[in-house]
Amino acid sequence: MSVSIAILAAGQGTRMKSSLPKVLHKISGRPMIWHIIKEAKKLSEDITVVLYHEAKMIRSYLEENFQNLRFHIQDHDNFPGTGGALMGIEFESDKVLVLNGDMPLIQASELEQFLQIDADIVMSVIDLENPHGYGRVIIEDTEVECIVEHKDCGEAELALTTVNAGVYLFTKEVLQKFLPKLSNKNAQKEYYLTDIIGLAKKEGYTIKPIFVQEESFQGVNSKVDLAQAEEIMQDRIKKRWMEEGVIFRLPKTSFIEIDVAFEGECEVESGCVLRGKTLIKKSHIKAHSVVEESQIAFCTIGPFARIRPKSILEDTRIGNFVEVKKSHLKGVKAGHLSYLGDSQIDEGTNIGAGTITCNYDGKEKHQTIIGKNVFVGSDSQLVAPLKIEDDVIIAAGTTLTKDIPKGSLAIARTPLKIVKDFYYKFFGKR
Ligand code: UD1
Ligand code: CA
């Protein structure tokens, strides 16, 4: 069955207390609205995103990240509210699924269940211990009678714990017929989408509730909600990768963004942060390491290593307090306390402790290219641009400012001086 989808994202999200529009706040590395659209795309090619507040910013993000989305700017001044949001949209299919931009945890498989129920309206309901703020749902004999918004509830209604989760499947006919009949005579002076339920019921349309999981259908309205949704998403991401064969040591302590991927058996020790479009293949990420937007294959990284964007590491060992940025390392060992930026380092090369690529001259960034089987002694500064050919020894403590030809030794030190008995002259006999 084909279905059109509307994603409501025009609201201001004041409870978020943020200058960033609510739906652009991130969960596991991607804005909330990205998550719901990603799932919606699995069900439909006709997706309309309803915008108003910060419409330009949200739209440009979505256009960069998705294809074939339609946008509808709500006439919010004249028709505020979730009902107003759907006015004036042309849908392609006879069924319309309505989702919210602030529900990042819903999964396509859960939405498919809506499509399997035969009714004019299918609406999501949850039983909540604390229903505060939600619209209460009045159900009689398995059919929904109406929804009463929290701010319009009387005492008896406030006691109801069955609430509207905010996701609906309507027939296009129901929307076309009842959207124009909504009024704003309520506590918030808004056009409530939820009023369609009562109106349709009166005219004999069938309205079926579907009980959904709170874990997936909770909305994010505040930063407390955001943190809770983040935890759920994180659990899901790590569970998925564990099922694919990744070992996580104390998974709750690591943060793995949604665009990270693993291949083959990998291990991630505790306290790691893996971000952006990162690929980890048959590698071991030791405790408290950070990897961002990089490709790591057949490597050991950390503990306490930092791999910054656009790094490609193959067959490489990176140890503690090593920072790598925008570098391609193949068959390299860099065990301790180094910064390797804008570099290209080849097989068999050993980078001594305290090696620094001086890639920035105060104006521009420059490349450091190191060949095969090079031994870089500890505490060396490699002033870029610089090329070190194969089979070179760099003596410890050298500051390199020139290219080094194949097979050479490079050493730049002030000669060592030993002054006998100087200690006693200086301090006297002790
Ligand atoms: C809504 C429901 C309530 C339900 C709750 C579940 C209505 C009237 N109430 O309330 O019954 O229990 O969701 O989370 O629908 N939006 C627009 N345009 C607007 C107003 C809102 O696009 O003019 C969007 C928001 O951006 C948001 C969604 O609609 O994504 C829901 O709006 P929100 O203000 O959060 O509704 P609730 O008060 O939570
Ligand atoms: Ca909400």
Coordinates of C-alpha atoms and ligand atoms in Angstrom, one line a residue:
M1 CA 0.0 0.0 0.0
S2 CA 1.3 3.4 -0.9
V3 CA 1.3 6.1 1.8
S4 CA 2.2 9.8 1.9
I5 CA 4.0 11.1 5.0
A6 CA 3.8 14.5 6.7
I7 CA 6.5 15.4 9.2
L8 CA 5.5 18.3 11.5
A9 CA 8.4 20.5 12.4
A10 CA 7.0 24.0 12.4
G11 CA 6.7 24.5 16.1
Q12 CA 9.2 26.8 18.0
G13 CA 10.2 24.3 20.6
T14 CA 10.4 26.9 23.4
R15 CA 10.9 24.3 26.1
M16 CA 14.2 23.5 24.6
K17 CA 15.6 26.9 25.6
S18 CA 17.9 27.1 22.7
S19 CA 18.7 29.3 19.7
L20 CA 19.0 26.2 17.6
P21 CA 15.6 25.0 16.3
K22 CA 14.5 22.0 18.3
V23 CA 14.5 19.5 15.4
L24 CA 18.1 20.3 14.6
H25 CA 19.3 19.2 18.0
K26 CA 21.4 16.1 17.6
I27 CA 21.0 12.5 18.8
S28 CA 24.0 10.3 18.2
G29 CA 25.5 12.7 15.7
R30 CA 22.5 13.6 13.6
P31 CA 19.6 16.0 14.1
M32 CA 16.4 14.6 15.4
I33 CA 14.6 15.3 12.2
W34 CA 17.2 13.4 10.2
H35 CA 16.4 10.2 12.2
I36 CA 12.7 10.4 11.6
I37 CA 13.1 11.2 7.9
K38 CA 15.6 8.3 7.5
E39 CA 12.9 5.9 8.9
A40 CA 10.1 7.6 6.9
K41 CA 12.1 7.1 3.7
K42 CA 11.8 3.3 4.2
L43 CA 8.0 3.6 3.8
S44 CA 7.4 6.3 1.3
E45 CA 8.8 8.5 -1.5
D46 CA 6.1 11.2 -0.9
I47 CA 7.4 13.0 2.2
T48 CA 6.4 16.6 3.1
V49 CA 8.2 18.4 5.9
V50 CA 6.1 21.2 7.5
L51 CA 8.2 24.2 8.6
Y52 CA 7.7 27.7 9.9
H53 CA 10.1 28.7 12.7
E54 CA 13.7 28.8 11.3
A55 CA 12.3 27.2 8.1
K56 CA 15.3 28.3 6.0
M57 CA 17.9 26.8 8.3
I58 CA 16.1 23.4 8.6
R59 CA 15.3 23.3 5.0
S60 CA 18.9 23.9 3.9
Y61 CA 20.1 21.1 6.2
L62 CA 17.6 18.7 4.9
E63 CA 18.2 19.5 1.2
E64 CA 21.9 18.8 1.7
N65 CA 21.2 15.5 3.4
F66 CA 18.1 14.0 1.6
Q67 CA 16.7 13.9 -1.9
N68 CA 13.1 14.4 -3.0
L69 CA 11.7 15.9 0.1
R70 CA 8.8 18.3 -0.3
F71 CA 8.5 21.3 2.0
H72 CA 5.4 23.1 3.1
I73 CA 5.5 26.4 5.0
Q74 CA 2.7 26.5 7.5
D75 CA 0.5 29.7 7.5
H76 CA 1.3 29.9 11.2
D77 CA 0.1 33.4 11.7
N78 CA -3.4 32.6 10.7
F79 CA -3.6 28.8 11.4
P80 CA -1.2 27.9 14.3
G81 CA -1.3 24.4 15.7
T82 CA -0.9 20.8 14.5
G83 CA -4.1 21.0 12.5
G84 CA -3.0 24.3 10.9
A85 CA 0.3 22.5 10.0
L86 CA -1.5 20.1 7.6
M87 CA -3.7 22.7 5.9
G88 CA -3.0 23.2 2.2
I89 CA -0.8 20.2 1.6
E90 CA -1.5 18.0 -1.5
F91 CA -0.8 14.4 -0.8
E92 CA -0.2 11.8 -3.6
S93 CA -1.5 8.7 -1.8
D94 CA -4.9 7.9 -0.3
K95 CA -3.4 7.4 3.1
V96 CA -1.4 10.0 5.0
L97 CA 0.9 9.1 7.9
V98 CA 1.6 12.1 10.2
L99 CA 4.8 12.1 12.2
N100 CA 6.6 14.7 14.4
G101 CA 10.1 16.1 13.8
D102 CA 10.8 15.8 17.5
M103 CA 10.3 12.0 17.7
P104 CA 13.7 10.6 16.7
L105 CA 13.3 7.1 18.1
I106 CA 10.5 5.8 16.0
Q107 CA 11.5 2.9 13.7
A108 CA 10.0 2.1 10.3
S109 CA 9.0 -1.4 11.5
E110 CA 6.8 0.2 14.1
L111 CA 5.2 2.5 11.5
E112 CA 4.4 -0.4 9.3
Q113 CA 1.9 -1.7 11.9
F114 CA -0.2 1.4 11.3
L115 CA -0.6 0.5 7.6
Q116 CA -1.9 -3.0 8.5
I117 CA -4.9 -1.7 10.4
D118 CA -8.1 -1.1 8.4
A119 CA -9.7 2.1 9.6
D120 CA -10.3 5.7 8.6
I121 CA -8.0 6.9 11.3
V122 CA -5.3 4.9 13.1
M123 CA -3.8 6.7 16.1
S124 CA -1.0 6.0 18.4
V125 CA -1.7 5.7 22.2
I126 CA 0.5 5.0 25.2
D127 CA -0.3 4.4 28.8
L128 CA 1.8 6.7 30.9
E129 CA 2.4 6.8 34.6
N130 CA 2.7 10.6 34.3
P131 CA 0.5 11.8 31.5
H132 CA 1.1 15.5 32.2
G133 CA 1.1 17.6 29.1
Y134 CA -0.3 15.0 26.7
G135 CA -3.7 14.9 25.1
R136 CA -5.9 12.3 26.8
V137 CA -7.6 9.7 24.7
I138 CA -11.2 8.6 25.4
I139 CA -11.6 5.0 24.1
E140 CA -14.9 3.0 24.1
D141 CA -15.2 -0.5 22.9
T142 CA -11.8 -0.6 21.1
E143 CA -12.7 2.6 19.2
V144 CA -11.4 6.1 19.9
E145 CA -14.1 8.6 20.8
C146 CA -12.0 11.8 21.0
I147 CA -8.9 13.4 22.3
V148 CA -8.8 16.2 24.9
E149 CA -5.7 18.3 25.1
H150 CA -4.1 18.6 28.6
K151 CA -4.9 22.3 28.8
D152 CA -8.6 21.7 28.0
C153 CA -9.0 18.7 30.4
G154 CA -11.5 18.7 33.2
E155 CA -10.7 16.9 36.5
A156 CA -12.0 13.5 35.3
E157 CA -10.1 13.7 32.1
L158 CA -6.8 14.7 33.8
A159 CA -7.0 11.4 35.7
L160 CA -6.8 9.4 32.4
T161 CA -3.4 7.8 31.7
T162 CA -4.1 6.8 28.1
V163 CA -2.6 9.5 26.0
N164 CA -2.1 10.5 22.4
A165 CA 1.4 9.7 21.3
G166 CA 1.0 12.1 18.3
V167 CA 1.4 9.8 15.3
Y168 CA -1.6 9.1 13.1
L169 CA -2.6 7.5 9.8
F170 CA -5.5 9.3 8.1
T171 CA -7.3 8.6 4.9
K172 CA -6.8 11.6 2.6
E173 CA -10.6 11.9 2.5
V174 CA -10.8 12.4 6.3
L175 CA -8.2 15.1 6.1
Q176 CA -9.8 16.9 3.2
K177 CA -13.2 16.8 4.9
F178 CA -12.3 17.8 8.4
L179 CA -9.2 20.1 8.3
P180 CA -11.4 23.0 7.0
K181 CA -13.8 22.3 9.9
L182 CA -11.3 22.7 12.7
S183 CA -11.7 25.7 15.0
N184 CA -9.3 27.4 17.4
K185 CA -11.8 27.7 20.3
N186 CA -9.6 26.2 23.0
A187 CA -7.2 27.1 25.7
Q188 CA -4.2 27.6 23.3
K189 CA -6.3 29.2 20.5
E190 CA -4.7 26.8 18.1
Y191 CA -6.1 24.5 15.3
Y192 CA -5.7 21.1 16.9
L193 CA -5.2 18.1 14.6
T194 CA -6.5 16.1 17.5
D195 CA -10.0 17.6 17.1
I196 CA -10.4 15.7 13.8
I197 CA -10.8 12.5 15.8
G198 CA -14.0 13.8 17.6
L199 CA -15.4 15.3 14.4
A200 CA -14.8 12.1 12.3
K201 CA -16.3 10.0 15.1
K202 CA -19.5 11.9 15.0
E203 CA -19.9 11.2 11.3
G204 CA -19.4 7.5 11.7
Y205 CA -15.8 7.1 10.6
T206 CA -13.8 4.3 12.2
I207 CA -11.0 5.3 14.5
K208 CA -8.7 2.6 15.8
P209 CA -6.1 3.0 18.5
I210 CA -2.7 1.3 18.3
F211 CA -0.8 0.9 21.5
V212 CA 2.9 1.8 20.9
Q213 CA 6.1 1.6 22.9
E214 CA 7.0 4.7 25.0
E215 CA 10.6 3.9 24.3
S216 CA 10.1 4.7 20.6
F217 CA 7.3 7.2 20.6
Q218 CA 8.4 9.6 23.3
G219 CA 8.8 13.2 22.0
V220 CA 11.7 15.4 22.8
N221 CA 10.6 18.7 24.2
S222 CA 13.4 19.6 26.6
K223 CA 17.1 18.9 27.1
V224 CA 16.3 16.3 29.7
D225 CA 14.2 14.5 27.1
L226 CA 17.1 14.9 24.7
A227 CA 19.5 13.2 27.0
Q228 CA 17.0 10.4 27.6
A229 CA 16.5 9.9 23.9
E230 CA 20.3 9.9 23.4
E231 CA 20.7 7.0 25.8
I232 CA 18.0 4.9 24.1
M233 CA 19.6 5.6 20.7
Q234 CA 23.1 4.7 22.0
D235 CA 21.9 1.4 23.5
R236 CA 20.4 0.5 20.1
I237 CA 23.5 1.5 18.1
K238 CA 25.8 -0.6 20.3
K239 CA 23.4 -3.5 20.5
R240 CA 23.2 -3.6 16.7
W241 CA 27.0 -3.7 16.4
M242 CA 27.4 -6.3 19.1
E243 CA 25.0 -8.5 17.2
E244 CA 27.3 -7.9 14.1
G245 CA 30.3 -9.2 16.1
V246 CA 31.8 -6.1 17.7
I247 CA 33.1 -6.5 21.3
F248 CA 32.3 -3.6 23.6
R249 CA 33.9 -3.4 27.0
L250 CA 31.3 -1.7 29.3
P251 CA 29.2 -0.4 26.3
K252 CA 27.4 2.3 28.3
T253 CA 30.7 4.2 28.8
S254 CA 31.3 4.7 25.0
F255 CA 29.6 7.1 22.6
I256 CA 29.2 5.7 19.1
E257 CA 27.5 8.0 16.5
I258 CA 25.0 6.7 14.1
D259 CA 27.3 7.1 11.0
V260 CA 30.0 4.9 12.5
A261 CA 30.4 1.5 10.8
F262 CA 32.4 -1.6 11.8
E263 CA 33.6 -4.4 9.6
G264 CA 34.9 -7.8 10.8
E265 CA 35.7 -8.5 14.4
C266 CA 36.5 -5.3 16.3
E267 CA 36.9 -4.4 19.9
V268 CA 36.1 -1.1 21.6
E269 CA 37.3 -0.7 25.1
S270 CA 35.6 1.5 27.7
G271 CA 35.2 5.3 27.5
C272 CA 35.7 5.6 23.7
V273 CA 34.0 8.3 21.4
L274 CA 33.6 7.4 17.8
R275 CA 32.1 10.1 15.6
G276 CA 31.0 11.0 12.1
K277 CA 31.4 8.9 9.1
T278 CA 34.0 6.6 10.6
L279 CA 34.8 3.1 9.4
I280 CA 36.6 0.6 11.8
K281 CA 37.7 -2.6 10.2
K282 CA 39.2 -5.5 12.2
S283 CA 40.7 -3.1 14.7
H284 CA 41.1 -2.7 18.4
I285 CA 40.2 0.7 19.9
K286 CA 41.7 0.8 23.4
A287 CA 40.2 2.7 26.4
H288 CA 39.5 6.5 26.2
S289 CA 40.3 7.0 22.6
V290 CA 38.4 9.4 20.3
V291 CA 38.1 8.8 16.5
E292 CA 36.4 11.2 14.3
E293 CA 35.4 10.8 10.6
S294 CA 38.3 8.5 9.8
Q295 CA 39.0 5.1 8.3
I296 CA 40.8 2.6 10.5
A297 CA 41.7 -0.9 9.2
F298 CA 43.8 -3.6 10.9
C299 CA 45.0 -1.1 13.6
T300 CA 45.4 -0.8 17.3
I301 CA 44.5 2.6 18.6
G302 CA 45.0 4.0 22.1
P303 CA 44.6 4.0 25.0
F304 CA 44.1 7.7 25.1
A305 CA 44.6 8.4 21.4
R306 CA 42.9 11.0 19.3
I307 CA 42.3 10.4 15.6
R308 CA 40.8 13.6 14.0
P309 CA 38.9 13.9 10.7
K310 CA 40.1 12.6 7.4
S311 CA 42.7 10.2 8.7
I312 CA 43.3 6.9 7.0
L313 CA 45.1 4.4 9.1
E314 CA 46.0 0.9 7.9
D315 CA 48.1 -1.8 9.7
T316 CA 49.1 0.9 12.1
R317 CA 49.7 1.1 15.9
I318 CA 48.8 4.3 17.6
G319 CA 49.6 4.6 21.3
N320 CA 48.8 6.8 24.2
F321 CA 48.6 10.6 23.8
V322 CA 49.1 10.5 20.0
E323 CA 47.0 12.9 17.9
V324 CA 46.6 12.2 14.2
K325 CA 44.9 14.6 11.8
K326 CA 44.2 14.4 8.1
S327 CA 47.0 11.9 7.7
H328 CA 47.5 8.6 5.8
L329 CA 49.5 6.1 7.8
K330 CA 50.2 2.7 6.4
G331 CA 52.2 0.1 8.4
V332 CA 53.4 2.7 10.9
K333 CA 54.1 2.6 14.7
A334 CA 53.6 5.8 16.7
G335 CA 53.5 4.7 20.3
H336 CA 53.6 7.7 22.5
L337 CA 53.0 11.5 22.8
S338 CA 53.1 12.7 19.2
Y339 CA 51.2 15.0 16.8
L340 CA 51.0 13.8 13.2
G341 CA 49.0 16.3 11.1
D342 CA 48.7 16.6 7.3
S343 CA 51.1 13.8 6.8
Q344 CA 51.6 10.7 4.8
I345 CA 53.8 8.0 6.3
D346 CA 54.7 4.7 4.7
E347 CA 55.4 1.1 5.8
G348 CA 57.9 0.1 8.4
T349 CA 58.3 3.6 9.8
N350 CA 58.6 4.1 13.5
I351 CA 57.7 7.5 15.0
G352 CA 59.5 8.1 18.3
A353 CA 57.9 9.5 21.4
G354 CA 57.4 13.3 21.2
T355 CA 57.6 13.7 17.5
I356 CA 55.7 16.7 16.2
T357 CA 54.8 17.5 12.6
C358 CA 55.0 21.3 12.5
N359 CA 52.3 21.6 9.9
Y360 CA 51.2 25.2 10.4
D361 CA 53.4 28.1 9.8
G362 CA 51.0 30.7 11.2
K363 CA 49.4 31.2 7.8
E364 CA 49.0 27.9 6.0
K365 CA 49.0 24.2 6.6
H366 CA 51.8 22.1 4.9
Q367 CA 52.4 18.4 4.2
T368 CA 54.9 16.1 5.8
I369 CA 55.8 13.0 3.6
I370 CA 57.8 10.2 5.2
G371 CA 58.8 7.1 3.2
K372 CA 59.3 3.5 4.1
N373 CA 61.4 2.1 7.0
V374 CA 62.2 5.5 8.5
F375 CA 63.3 5.7 12.1
V376 CA 62.3 9.1 13.6
G377 CA 64.0 9.5 16.9
S378 CA 62.2 10.9 19.9
D379 CA 61.5 14.6 20.4
S380 CA 61.9 15.5 16.7
Q381 CA 60.2 18.4 15.1
L382 CA 59.4 17.9 11.4
V383 CA 58.9 21.4 10.0
A384 CA 56.6 21.2 7.0
P385 CA 56.6 21.2 4.0
L386 CA 59.0 18.3 4.3
K387 CA 59.8 15.1 2.5
I388 CA 61.8 12.3 4.1
E389 CA 62.7 9.5 1.7
D390 CA 63.0 5.8 2.5
D391 CA 65.5 4.2 4.9
V392 CA 66.3 7.4 6.8
I393 CA 67.4 7.8 10.4
I394 CA 66.4 11.0 12.2
A395 CA 68.5 11.4 15.4
A396 CA 66.5 12.1 18.6
G397 CA 66.0 15.8 19.3
T398 CA 66.4 16.9 15.7
T399 CA 64.6 19.9 14.2
L400 CA 64.2 19.0 10.5
T401 CA 63.8 21.9 8.1
K402 CA 65.1 20.3 4.8
D403 CA 64.1 17.2 2.8
I404 CA 66.2 14.2 3.6
P405 CA 67.4 11.8 0.8
K406 CA 67.2 8.0 0.8
G407 CA 69.5 6.1 3.2
S408 CA 70.8 9.2 5.2
L409 CA 71.2 10.1 8.8
A410 CA 69.8 13.5 9.8
I411 CA 71.1 15.0 13.1
A412 CA 70.8 18.5 14.4
R413 CA 72.1 18.9 17.9
T414 CA 74.4 21.2 19.8
P415 CA 77.4 19.0 20.7
L416 CA 77.3 17.5 24.2
K417 CA 79.7 19.1 26.6
I418 CA 80.7 17.4 29.9
V419 CA 82.2 19.6 32.6
K420 CA 83.9 17.5 35.2
D421 CA 83.1 18.2 38.9
F422 CA 81.0 21.2 38.0
Y423 CA 78.3 20.1 40.4
Y424 CA 80.6 20.4 43.4
K425 CA 81.9 23.8 42.2
F426 CA 78.4 25.1 41.9
F427 CA 76.8 23.6 45.1
G428 CA 79.9 23.0 47.1
K429 CA 80.6 19.6 48.7
R430 CA 77.5 18.0 50.2
Ligands
UD1_1 C1 0.7 17.1 20.6 C2 -0.8 16.6 20.6 C3 -1.1 15.9 21.9 C4 -0.1 14.7 22.1 C5 1.3 15.2 21.9 C6 2.2 14.0 21.8 C7 -2.0 18.3 19.4 C8 -3.0 19.5 19.5 N1 -1.7 17.8 20.5 O1 0.8 18.0 21.7 O2 -2.4 15.4 21.9 O3 -0.3 14.1 23.3 O4 1.5 15.9 20.7 O5 3.6 14.4 21.7 O6 -1.7 17.9 18.3 N2 3.9 21.8 15.1 C9 3.7 22.3 13.9 N3 3.0 23.5 13.8 C10 2.4 24.0 14.9 C11 2.5 23.4 16.1 C12 3.2 22.3 16.2 O7 4.3 21.9 12.9 O8 1.7 25.1 14.7 C13 4.7 20.6 15.2 C14 5.8 20.7 16.2 O9 7.0 21.2 15.6 C15 6.0 19.3 16.7 C16 4.6 18.7 16.6 O10 3.9 19.5 15.7 O11 6.9 18.5 15.9 C17 3.9 18.5 17.9 O12 3.7 19.8 18.4 P1 3.8 20.1 20.0 O13 3.7 21.5 20.2 O14 5.1 19.4 20.5 O15 2.5 19.3 20.5 P2 2.2 18.9 21.9 O16 1.7 20.1 22.7 O17 3.3 18.1 22.4
CA2 CA 5.6 17.4 21.5

